[in-house]
Coordinates of N, CA and C and ligand atoms in Angstrom, one line a residue:
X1 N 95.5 95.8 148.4 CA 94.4 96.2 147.5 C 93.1 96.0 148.1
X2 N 92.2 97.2 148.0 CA 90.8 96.8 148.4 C 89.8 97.2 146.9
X3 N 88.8 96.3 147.1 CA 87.9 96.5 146.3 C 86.2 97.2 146.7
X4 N 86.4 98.3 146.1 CA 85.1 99.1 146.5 C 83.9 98.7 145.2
X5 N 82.8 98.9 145.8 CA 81.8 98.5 144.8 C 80.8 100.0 144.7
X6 N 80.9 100.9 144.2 CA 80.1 102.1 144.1 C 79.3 101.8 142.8
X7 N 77.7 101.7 143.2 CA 76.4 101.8 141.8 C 77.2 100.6 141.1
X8 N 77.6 99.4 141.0 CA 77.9 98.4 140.1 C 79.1 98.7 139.4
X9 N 80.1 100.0 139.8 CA 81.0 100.3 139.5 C 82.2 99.8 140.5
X10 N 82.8 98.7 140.3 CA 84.3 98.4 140.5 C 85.7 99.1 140.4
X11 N 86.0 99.3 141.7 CA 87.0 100.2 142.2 C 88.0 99.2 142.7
X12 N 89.2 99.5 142.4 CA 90.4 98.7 143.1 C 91.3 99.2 143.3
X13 N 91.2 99.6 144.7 CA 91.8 100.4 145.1 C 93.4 100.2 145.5
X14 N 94.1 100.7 144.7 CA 95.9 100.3 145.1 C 96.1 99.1 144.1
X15 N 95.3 98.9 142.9 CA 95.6 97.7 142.4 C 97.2 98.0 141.7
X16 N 98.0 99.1 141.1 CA 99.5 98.7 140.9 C 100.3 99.5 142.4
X17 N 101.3 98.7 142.6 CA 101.8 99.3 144.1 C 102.9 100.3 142.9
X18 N 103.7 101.0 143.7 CA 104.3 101.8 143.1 C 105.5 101.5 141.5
X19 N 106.2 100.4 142.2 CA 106.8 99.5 141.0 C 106.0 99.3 139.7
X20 N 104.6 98.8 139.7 CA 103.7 99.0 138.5 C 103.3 100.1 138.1
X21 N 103.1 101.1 138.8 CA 102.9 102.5 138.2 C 103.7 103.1 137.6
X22 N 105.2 102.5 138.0 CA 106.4 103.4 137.1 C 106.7 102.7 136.1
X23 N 106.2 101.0 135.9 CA 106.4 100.6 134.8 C 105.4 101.1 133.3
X24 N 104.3 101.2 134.4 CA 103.3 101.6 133.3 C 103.2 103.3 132.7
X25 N 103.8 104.1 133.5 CA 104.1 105.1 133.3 C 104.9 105.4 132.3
X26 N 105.9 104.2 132.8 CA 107.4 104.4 131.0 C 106.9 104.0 129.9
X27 N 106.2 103.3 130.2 CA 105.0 102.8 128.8 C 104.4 103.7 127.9
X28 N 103.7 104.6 129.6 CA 103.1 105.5 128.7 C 103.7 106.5 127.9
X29 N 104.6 107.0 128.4 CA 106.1 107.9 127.9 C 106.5 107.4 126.2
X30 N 106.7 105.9 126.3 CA 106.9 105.6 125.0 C 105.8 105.8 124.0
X31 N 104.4 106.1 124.8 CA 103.0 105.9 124.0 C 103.2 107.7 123.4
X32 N 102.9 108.4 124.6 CA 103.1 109.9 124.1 C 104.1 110.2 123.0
X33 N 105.8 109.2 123.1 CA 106.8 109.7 122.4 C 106.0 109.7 121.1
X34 N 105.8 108.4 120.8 CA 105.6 108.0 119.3 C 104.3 108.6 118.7
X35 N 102.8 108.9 119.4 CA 101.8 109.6 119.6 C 101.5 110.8 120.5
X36 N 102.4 112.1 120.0 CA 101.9 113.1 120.8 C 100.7 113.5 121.5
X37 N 100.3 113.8 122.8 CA 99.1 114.3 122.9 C 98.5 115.5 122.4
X38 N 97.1 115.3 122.3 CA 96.9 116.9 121.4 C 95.4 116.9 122.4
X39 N 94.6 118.2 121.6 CA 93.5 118.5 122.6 C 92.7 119.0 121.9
X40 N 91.9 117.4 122.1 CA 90.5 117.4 121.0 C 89.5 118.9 121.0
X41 N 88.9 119.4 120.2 CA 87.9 119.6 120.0 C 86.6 119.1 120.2
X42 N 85.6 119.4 121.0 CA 84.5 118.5 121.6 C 83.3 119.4 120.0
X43 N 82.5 118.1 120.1 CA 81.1 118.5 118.9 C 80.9 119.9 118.7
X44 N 80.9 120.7 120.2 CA 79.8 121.6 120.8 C 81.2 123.0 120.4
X45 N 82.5 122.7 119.5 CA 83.3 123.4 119.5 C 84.4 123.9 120.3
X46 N 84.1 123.6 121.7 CA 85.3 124.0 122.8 C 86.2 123.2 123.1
X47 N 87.6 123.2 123.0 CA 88.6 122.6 123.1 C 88.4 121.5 124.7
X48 N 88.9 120.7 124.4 CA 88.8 119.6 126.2 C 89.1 120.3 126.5
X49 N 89.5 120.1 128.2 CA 90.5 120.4 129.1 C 91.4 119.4 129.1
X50 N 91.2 118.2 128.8 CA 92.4 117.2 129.2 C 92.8 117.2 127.7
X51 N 94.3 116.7 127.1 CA 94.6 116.5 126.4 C 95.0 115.2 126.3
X52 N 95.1 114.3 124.8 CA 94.9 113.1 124.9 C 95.6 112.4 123.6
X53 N 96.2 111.4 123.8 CA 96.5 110.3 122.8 C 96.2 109.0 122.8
X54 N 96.6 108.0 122.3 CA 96.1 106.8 122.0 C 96.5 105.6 121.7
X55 N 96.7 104.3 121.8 CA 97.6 103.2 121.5 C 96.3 102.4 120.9
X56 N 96.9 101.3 120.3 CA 95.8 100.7 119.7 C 95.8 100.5 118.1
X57 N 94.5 99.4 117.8 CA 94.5 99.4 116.4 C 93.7 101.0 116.3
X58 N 92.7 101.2 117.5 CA 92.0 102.3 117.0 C 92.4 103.5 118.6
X59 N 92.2 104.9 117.8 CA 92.2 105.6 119.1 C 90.8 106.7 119.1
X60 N 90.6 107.1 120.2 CA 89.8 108.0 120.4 C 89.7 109.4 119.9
X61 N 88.8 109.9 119.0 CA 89.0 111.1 119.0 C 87.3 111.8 119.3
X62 N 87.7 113.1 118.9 CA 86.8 114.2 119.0 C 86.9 115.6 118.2
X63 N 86.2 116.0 117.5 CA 86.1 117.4 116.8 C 84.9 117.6 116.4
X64 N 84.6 119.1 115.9 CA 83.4 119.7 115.6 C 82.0 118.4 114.8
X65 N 83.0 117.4 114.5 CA 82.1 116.5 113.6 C 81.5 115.1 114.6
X66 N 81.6 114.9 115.7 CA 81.6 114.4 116.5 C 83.0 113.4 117.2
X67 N 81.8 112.6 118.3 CA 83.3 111.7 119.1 C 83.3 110.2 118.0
X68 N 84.2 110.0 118.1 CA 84.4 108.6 117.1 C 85.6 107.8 117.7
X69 N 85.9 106.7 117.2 CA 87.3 106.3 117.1 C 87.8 105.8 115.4
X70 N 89.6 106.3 115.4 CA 89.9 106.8 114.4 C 91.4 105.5 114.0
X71 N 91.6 105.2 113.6 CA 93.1 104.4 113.2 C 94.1 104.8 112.8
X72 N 94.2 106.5 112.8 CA 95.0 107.3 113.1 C 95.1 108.7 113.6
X73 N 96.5 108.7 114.3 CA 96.6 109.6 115.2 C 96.7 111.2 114.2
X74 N 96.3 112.4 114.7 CA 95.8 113.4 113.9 C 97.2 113.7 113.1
X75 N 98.2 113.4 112.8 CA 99.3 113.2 112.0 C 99.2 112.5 111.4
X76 N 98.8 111.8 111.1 CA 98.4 111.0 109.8 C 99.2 109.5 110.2
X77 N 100.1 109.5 111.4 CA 100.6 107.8 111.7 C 99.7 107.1 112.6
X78 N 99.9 105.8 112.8 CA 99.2 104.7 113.2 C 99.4 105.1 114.8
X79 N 98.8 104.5 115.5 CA 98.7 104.3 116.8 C 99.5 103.7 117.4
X80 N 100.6 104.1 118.4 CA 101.7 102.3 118.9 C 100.6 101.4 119.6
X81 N 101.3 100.2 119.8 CA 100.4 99.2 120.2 C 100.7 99.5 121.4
X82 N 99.5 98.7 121.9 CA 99.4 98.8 123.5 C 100.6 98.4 124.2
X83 N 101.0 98.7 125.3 CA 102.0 98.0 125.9 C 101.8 97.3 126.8
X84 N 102.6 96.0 127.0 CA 102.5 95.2 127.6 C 102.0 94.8 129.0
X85 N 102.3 96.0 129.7 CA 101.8 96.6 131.4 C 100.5 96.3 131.3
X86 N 100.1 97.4 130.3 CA 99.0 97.5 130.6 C 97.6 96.5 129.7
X87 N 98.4 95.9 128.7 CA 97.3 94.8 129.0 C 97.4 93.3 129.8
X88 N 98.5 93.3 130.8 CA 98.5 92.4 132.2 C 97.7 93.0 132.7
X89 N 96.9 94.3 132.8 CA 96.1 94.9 133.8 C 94.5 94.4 133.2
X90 N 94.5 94.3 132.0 CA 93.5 94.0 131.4 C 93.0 92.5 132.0
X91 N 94.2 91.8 130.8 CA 93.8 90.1 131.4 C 93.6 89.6 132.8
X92 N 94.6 90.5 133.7 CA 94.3 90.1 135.6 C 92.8 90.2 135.6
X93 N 92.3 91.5 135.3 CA 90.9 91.5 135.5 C 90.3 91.1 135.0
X94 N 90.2 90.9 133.7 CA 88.6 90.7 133.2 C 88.9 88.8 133.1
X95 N 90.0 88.3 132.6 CA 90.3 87.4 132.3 C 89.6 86.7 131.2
X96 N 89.4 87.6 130.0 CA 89.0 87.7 128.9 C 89.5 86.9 127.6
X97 N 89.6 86.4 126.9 CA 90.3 85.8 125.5 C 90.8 87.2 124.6
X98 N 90.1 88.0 124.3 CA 89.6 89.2 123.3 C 90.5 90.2 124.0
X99 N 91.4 91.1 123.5 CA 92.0 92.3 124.5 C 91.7 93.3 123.8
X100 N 91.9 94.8 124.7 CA 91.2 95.8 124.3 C 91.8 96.3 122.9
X101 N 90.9 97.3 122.0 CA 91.4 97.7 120.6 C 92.3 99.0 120.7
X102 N 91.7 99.5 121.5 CA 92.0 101.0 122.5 C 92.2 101.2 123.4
X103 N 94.0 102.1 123.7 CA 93.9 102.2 125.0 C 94.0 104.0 124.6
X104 N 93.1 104.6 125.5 CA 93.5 105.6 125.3 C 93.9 106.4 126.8
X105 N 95.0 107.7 126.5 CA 95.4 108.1 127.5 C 94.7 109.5 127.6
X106 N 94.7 110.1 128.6 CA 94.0 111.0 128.8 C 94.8 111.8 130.1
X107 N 95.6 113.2 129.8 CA 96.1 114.0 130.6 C 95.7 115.2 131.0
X108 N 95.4 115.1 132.1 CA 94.8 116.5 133.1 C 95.8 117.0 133.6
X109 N 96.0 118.3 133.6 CA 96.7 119.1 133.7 C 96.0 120.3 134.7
X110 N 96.7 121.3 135.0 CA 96.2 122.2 136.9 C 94.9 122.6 135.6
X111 N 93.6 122.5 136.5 CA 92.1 123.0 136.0 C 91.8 121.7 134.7
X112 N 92.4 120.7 134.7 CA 91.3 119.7 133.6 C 90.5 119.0 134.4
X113 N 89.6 118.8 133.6 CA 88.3 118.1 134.4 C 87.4 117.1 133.0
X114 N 86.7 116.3 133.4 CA 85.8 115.6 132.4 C 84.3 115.7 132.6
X115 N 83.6 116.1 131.7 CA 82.2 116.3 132.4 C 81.6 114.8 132.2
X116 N 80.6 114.7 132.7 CA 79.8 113.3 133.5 C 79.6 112.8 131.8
X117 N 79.9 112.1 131.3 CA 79.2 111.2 130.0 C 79.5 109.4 130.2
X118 N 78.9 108.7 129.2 CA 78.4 108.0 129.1 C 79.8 107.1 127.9
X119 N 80.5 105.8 128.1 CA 81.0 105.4 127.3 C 80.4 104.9 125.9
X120 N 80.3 105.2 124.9 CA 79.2 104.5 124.2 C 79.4 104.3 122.9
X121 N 81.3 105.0 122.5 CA 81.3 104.8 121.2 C 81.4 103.1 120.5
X122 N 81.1 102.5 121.2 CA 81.7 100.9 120.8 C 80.8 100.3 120.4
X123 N 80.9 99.3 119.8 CA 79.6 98.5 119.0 C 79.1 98.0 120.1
X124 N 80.0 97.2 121.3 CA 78.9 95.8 122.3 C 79.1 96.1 123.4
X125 N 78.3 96.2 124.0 CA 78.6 97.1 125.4 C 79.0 96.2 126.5
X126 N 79.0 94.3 125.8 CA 78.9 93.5 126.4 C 80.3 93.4 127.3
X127 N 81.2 93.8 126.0 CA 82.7 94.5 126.9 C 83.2 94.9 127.8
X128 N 83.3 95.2 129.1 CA 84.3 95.9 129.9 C 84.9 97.0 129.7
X129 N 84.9 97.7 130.8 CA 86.0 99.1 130.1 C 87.0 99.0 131.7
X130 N 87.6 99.1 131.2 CA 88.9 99.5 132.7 C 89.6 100.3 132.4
X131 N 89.8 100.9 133.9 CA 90.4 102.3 133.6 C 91.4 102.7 134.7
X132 N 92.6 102.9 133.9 CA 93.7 103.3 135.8 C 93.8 104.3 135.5
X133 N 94.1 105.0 136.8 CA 94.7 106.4 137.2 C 96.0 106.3 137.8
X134 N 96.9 106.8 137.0 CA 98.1 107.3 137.6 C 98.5 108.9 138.3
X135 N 99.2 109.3 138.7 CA 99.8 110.6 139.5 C 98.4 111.0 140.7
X136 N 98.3 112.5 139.7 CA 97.3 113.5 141.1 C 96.0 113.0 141.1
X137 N 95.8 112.9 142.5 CA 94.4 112.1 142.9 C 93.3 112.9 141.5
X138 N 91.8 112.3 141.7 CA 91.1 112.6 140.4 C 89.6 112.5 141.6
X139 N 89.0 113.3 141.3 CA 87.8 113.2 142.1 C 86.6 112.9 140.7
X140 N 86.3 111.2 141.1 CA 85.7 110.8 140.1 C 84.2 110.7 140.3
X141 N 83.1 111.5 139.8 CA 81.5 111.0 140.2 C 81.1 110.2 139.1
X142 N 80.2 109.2 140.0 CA 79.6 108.3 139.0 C 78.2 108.6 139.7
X143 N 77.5 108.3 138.2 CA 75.9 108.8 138.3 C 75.1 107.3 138.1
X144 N 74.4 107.7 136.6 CA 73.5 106.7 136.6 C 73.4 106.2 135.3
X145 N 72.6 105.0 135.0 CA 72.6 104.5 133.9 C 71.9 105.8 132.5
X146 N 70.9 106.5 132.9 CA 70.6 107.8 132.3 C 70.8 108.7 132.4
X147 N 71.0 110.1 131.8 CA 71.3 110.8 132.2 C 70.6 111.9 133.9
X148 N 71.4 112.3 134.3 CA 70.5 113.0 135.4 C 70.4 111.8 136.6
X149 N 69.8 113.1 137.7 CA 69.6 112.2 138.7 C 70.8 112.3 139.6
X150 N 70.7 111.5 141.0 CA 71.6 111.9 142.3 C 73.2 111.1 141.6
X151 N 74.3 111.5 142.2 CA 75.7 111.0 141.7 C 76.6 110.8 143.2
X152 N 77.6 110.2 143.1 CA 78.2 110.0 144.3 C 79.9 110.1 143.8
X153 N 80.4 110.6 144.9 CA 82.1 110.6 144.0 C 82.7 110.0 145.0
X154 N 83.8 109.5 144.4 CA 85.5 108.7 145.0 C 87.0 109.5 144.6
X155 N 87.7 109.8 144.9 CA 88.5 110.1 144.8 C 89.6 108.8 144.6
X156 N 89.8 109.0 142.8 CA 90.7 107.9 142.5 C 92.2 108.0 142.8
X157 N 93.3 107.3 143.4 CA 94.7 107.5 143.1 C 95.5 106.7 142.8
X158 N 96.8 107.2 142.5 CA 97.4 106.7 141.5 C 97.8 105.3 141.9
X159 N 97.6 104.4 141.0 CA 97.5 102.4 140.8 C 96.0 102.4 141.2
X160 N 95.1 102.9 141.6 CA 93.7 102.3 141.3 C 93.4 102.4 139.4
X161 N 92.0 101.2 140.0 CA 91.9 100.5 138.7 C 90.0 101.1 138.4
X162 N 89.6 101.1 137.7 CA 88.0 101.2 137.6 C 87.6 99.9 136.5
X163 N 86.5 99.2 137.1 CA 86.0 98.7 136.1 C 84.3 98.6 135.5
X164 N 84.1 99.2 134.3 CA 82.9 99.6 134.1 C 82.1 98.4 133.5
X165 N 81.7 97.8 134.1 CA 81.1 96.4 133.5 C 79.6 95.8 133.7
X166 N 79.1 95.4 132.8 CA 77.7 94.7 133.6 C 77.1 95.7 133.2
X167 N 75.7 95.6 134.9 CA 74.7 96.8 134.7 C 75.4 98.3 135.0
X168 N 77.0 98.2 134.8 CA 77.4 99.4 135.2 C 78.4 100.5 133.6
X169 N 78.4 98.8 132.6 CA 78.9 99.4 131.1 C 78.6 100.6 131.0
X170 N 77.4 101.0 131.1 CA 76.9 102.6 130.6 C 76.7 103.0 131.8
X171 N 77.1 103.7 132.8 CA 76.9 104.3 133.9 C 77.5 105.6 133.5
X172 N 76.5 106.5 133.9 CA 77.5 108.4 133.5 C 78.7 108.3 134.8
X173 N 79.4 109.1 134.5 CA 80.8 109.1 134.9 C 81.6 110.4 134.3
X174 N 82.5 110.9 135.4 CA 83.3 111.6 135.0 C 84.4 112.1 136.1
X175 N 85.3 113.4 136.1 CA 86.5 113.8 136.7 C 86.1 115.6 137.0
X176 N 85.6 115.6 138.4 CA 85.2 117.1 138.6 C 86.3 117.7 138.7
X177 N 87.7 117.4 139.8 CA 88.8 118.0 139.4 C 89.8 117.0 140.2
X178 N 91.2 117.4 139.9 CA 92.3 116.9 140.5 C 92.9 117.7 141.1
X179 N 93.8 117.2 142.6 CA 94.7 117.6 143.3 C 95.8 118.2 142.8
X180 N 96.4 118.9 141.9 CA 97.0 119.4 140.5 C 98.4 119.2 142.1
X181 N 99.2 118.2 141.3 CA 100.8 118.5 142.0 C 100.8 118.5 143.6
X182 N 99.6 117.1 144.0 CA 99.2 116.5 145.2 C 99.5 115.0 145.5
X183 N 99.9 114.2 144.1 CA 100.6 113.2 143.9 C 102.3 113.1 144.0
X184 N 102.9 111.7 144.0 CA 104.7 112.1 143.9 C 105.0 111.3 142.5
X185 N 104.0 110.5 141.6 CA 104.7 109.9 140.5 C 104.6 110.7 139.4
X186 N 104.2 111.9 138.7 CA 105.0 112.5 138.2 C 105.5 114.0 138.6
X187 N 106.7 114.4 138.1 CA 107.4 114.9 138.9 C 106.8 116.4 138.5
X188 N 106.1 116.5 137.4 CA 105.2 117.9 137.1 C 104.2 118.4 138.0
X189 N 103.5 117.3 138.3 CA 102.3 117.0 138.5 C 101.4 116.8 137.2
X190 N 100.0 116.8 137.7 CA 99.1 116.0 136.8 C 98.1 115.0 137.1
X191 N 97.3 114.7 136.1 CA 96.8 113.3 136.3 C 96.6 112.4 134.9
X192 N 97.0 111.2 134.8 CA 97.0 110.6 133.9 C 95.6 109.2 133.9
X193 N 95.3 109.0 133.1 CA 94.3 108.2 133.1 C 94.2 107.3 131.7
X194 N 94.3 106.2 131.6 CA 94.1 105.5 130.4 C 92.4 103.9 130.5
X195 N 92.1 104.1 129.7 CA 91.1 103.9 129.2 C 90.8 102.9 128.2
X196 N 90.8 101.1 128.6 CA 91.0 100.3 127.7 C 89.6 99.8 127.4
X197 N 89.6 99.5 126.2 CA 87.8 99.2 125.5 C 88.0 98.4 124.3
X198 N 87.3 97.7 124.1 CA 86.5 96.6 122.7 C 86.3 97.8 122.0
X199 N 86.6 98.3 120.6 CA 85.8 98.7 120.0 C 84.7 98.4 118.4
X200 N 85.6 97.5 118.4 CA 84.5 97.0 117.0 C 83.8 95.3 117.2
Ligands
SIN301 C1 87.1 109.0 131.1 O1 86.0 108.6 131.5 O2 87.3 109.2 129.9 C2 88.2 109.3 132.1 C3 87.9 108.8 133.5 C4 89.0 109.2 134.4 O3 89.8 110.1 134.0 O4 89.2 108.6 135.4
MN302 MN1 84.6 107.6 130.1

């Protein structure tokens, strides 16, 4: 494992070797069985590109009425809990008391991408956000604490970790595109990304 430090943004690079990636993958498998992914609607009306589900007391959503998080998944059932994997990924790092409320997953598929925004739906920003990437590499830019201004990118892969913390909590950030079916851990191709946060 190496650790890169880009703008206050913590990169770990190879933090699960392959064994953890496929544990955390079947995790995720059980997270999608029970919570299908679907594919929000952003404020501005246009459907994501990535499509997404959620574990947690709370998950992430998005539609014409804005971004929020929700306590249930657009079926009307609860969220599964997080799985185990992945909050050992949590506690290694932050080494926190408090564990995330939200984990949310996020799937790119050949042409998904995330545009540059700002984590912000949470009450304390005082929180951490960590974030792994599994499968096809993710070409990730991180900007700046405001909007605008110069940005610099890394190409994330699969068992790297991100951690958004400090003077880097609110850093713009996003996913210009992925190597679609350039990875070997899923057998589709793709990229998977999950996304653990404090939210209340
Ligand atoms: C996100 O910021 O929601 C996703 C980041 C990523 O896919 O690496
Ligand atoms: Mn984000």
């Amino acid at each position: 494992m190496t650790k890169l430090i880009l703008r206050d943004v913590e990169i770990y690079k190879g933090f699960l070797d392959r064994a953890a990636q496929t544990e955390v993958l079947d995790a995720v498998r059980s997270v999608v069985a029970a919570a299908p992914l679907f594919q929000p609607d952003t404020p501005y009306g246009k459907p994501m590109s990535v499509r997404m589900t959620s574990a947690g007391r709370y998950g992430w959503f998005s539609d014409r009425s804005g971004y929020r998080y929700a306590e249930r998944h657009p079926s009307g059932t609860e969220w599964p809990p997080v799985p185990q994997p992945v909050l050992d990924i949590w506690d290694t790092l932050t080494r926190l008391q408090r564990q995330p409320d939200c984990c949310l997953v996020n799937f790119y598929g050949e042409g998904a991408r995330m545009g540059l925004h700002q984590d912000r739906d949470e009450a304390d920003y005082s929180w951490p956000v960590v974030s792994v990437s599994l499968g096809d590499p993710g070409l990730f830019r991180v900007g700046n604490q405001t909007r605008g201004g110069k940005t610099e990118s890394v190409w994330l892969e699969s068992g790297d970790v991100v951690v958004l913390a400090g003077a880097a909590r609110l850093t713009y950030h996003g996913v210009d595109r992925i190597k679609f079916g350039a990875g070997s851990l899923l057998p589709k191709g793709g990229r998977i990304n999950l996304t653990l946060r404090v939210v209340d």
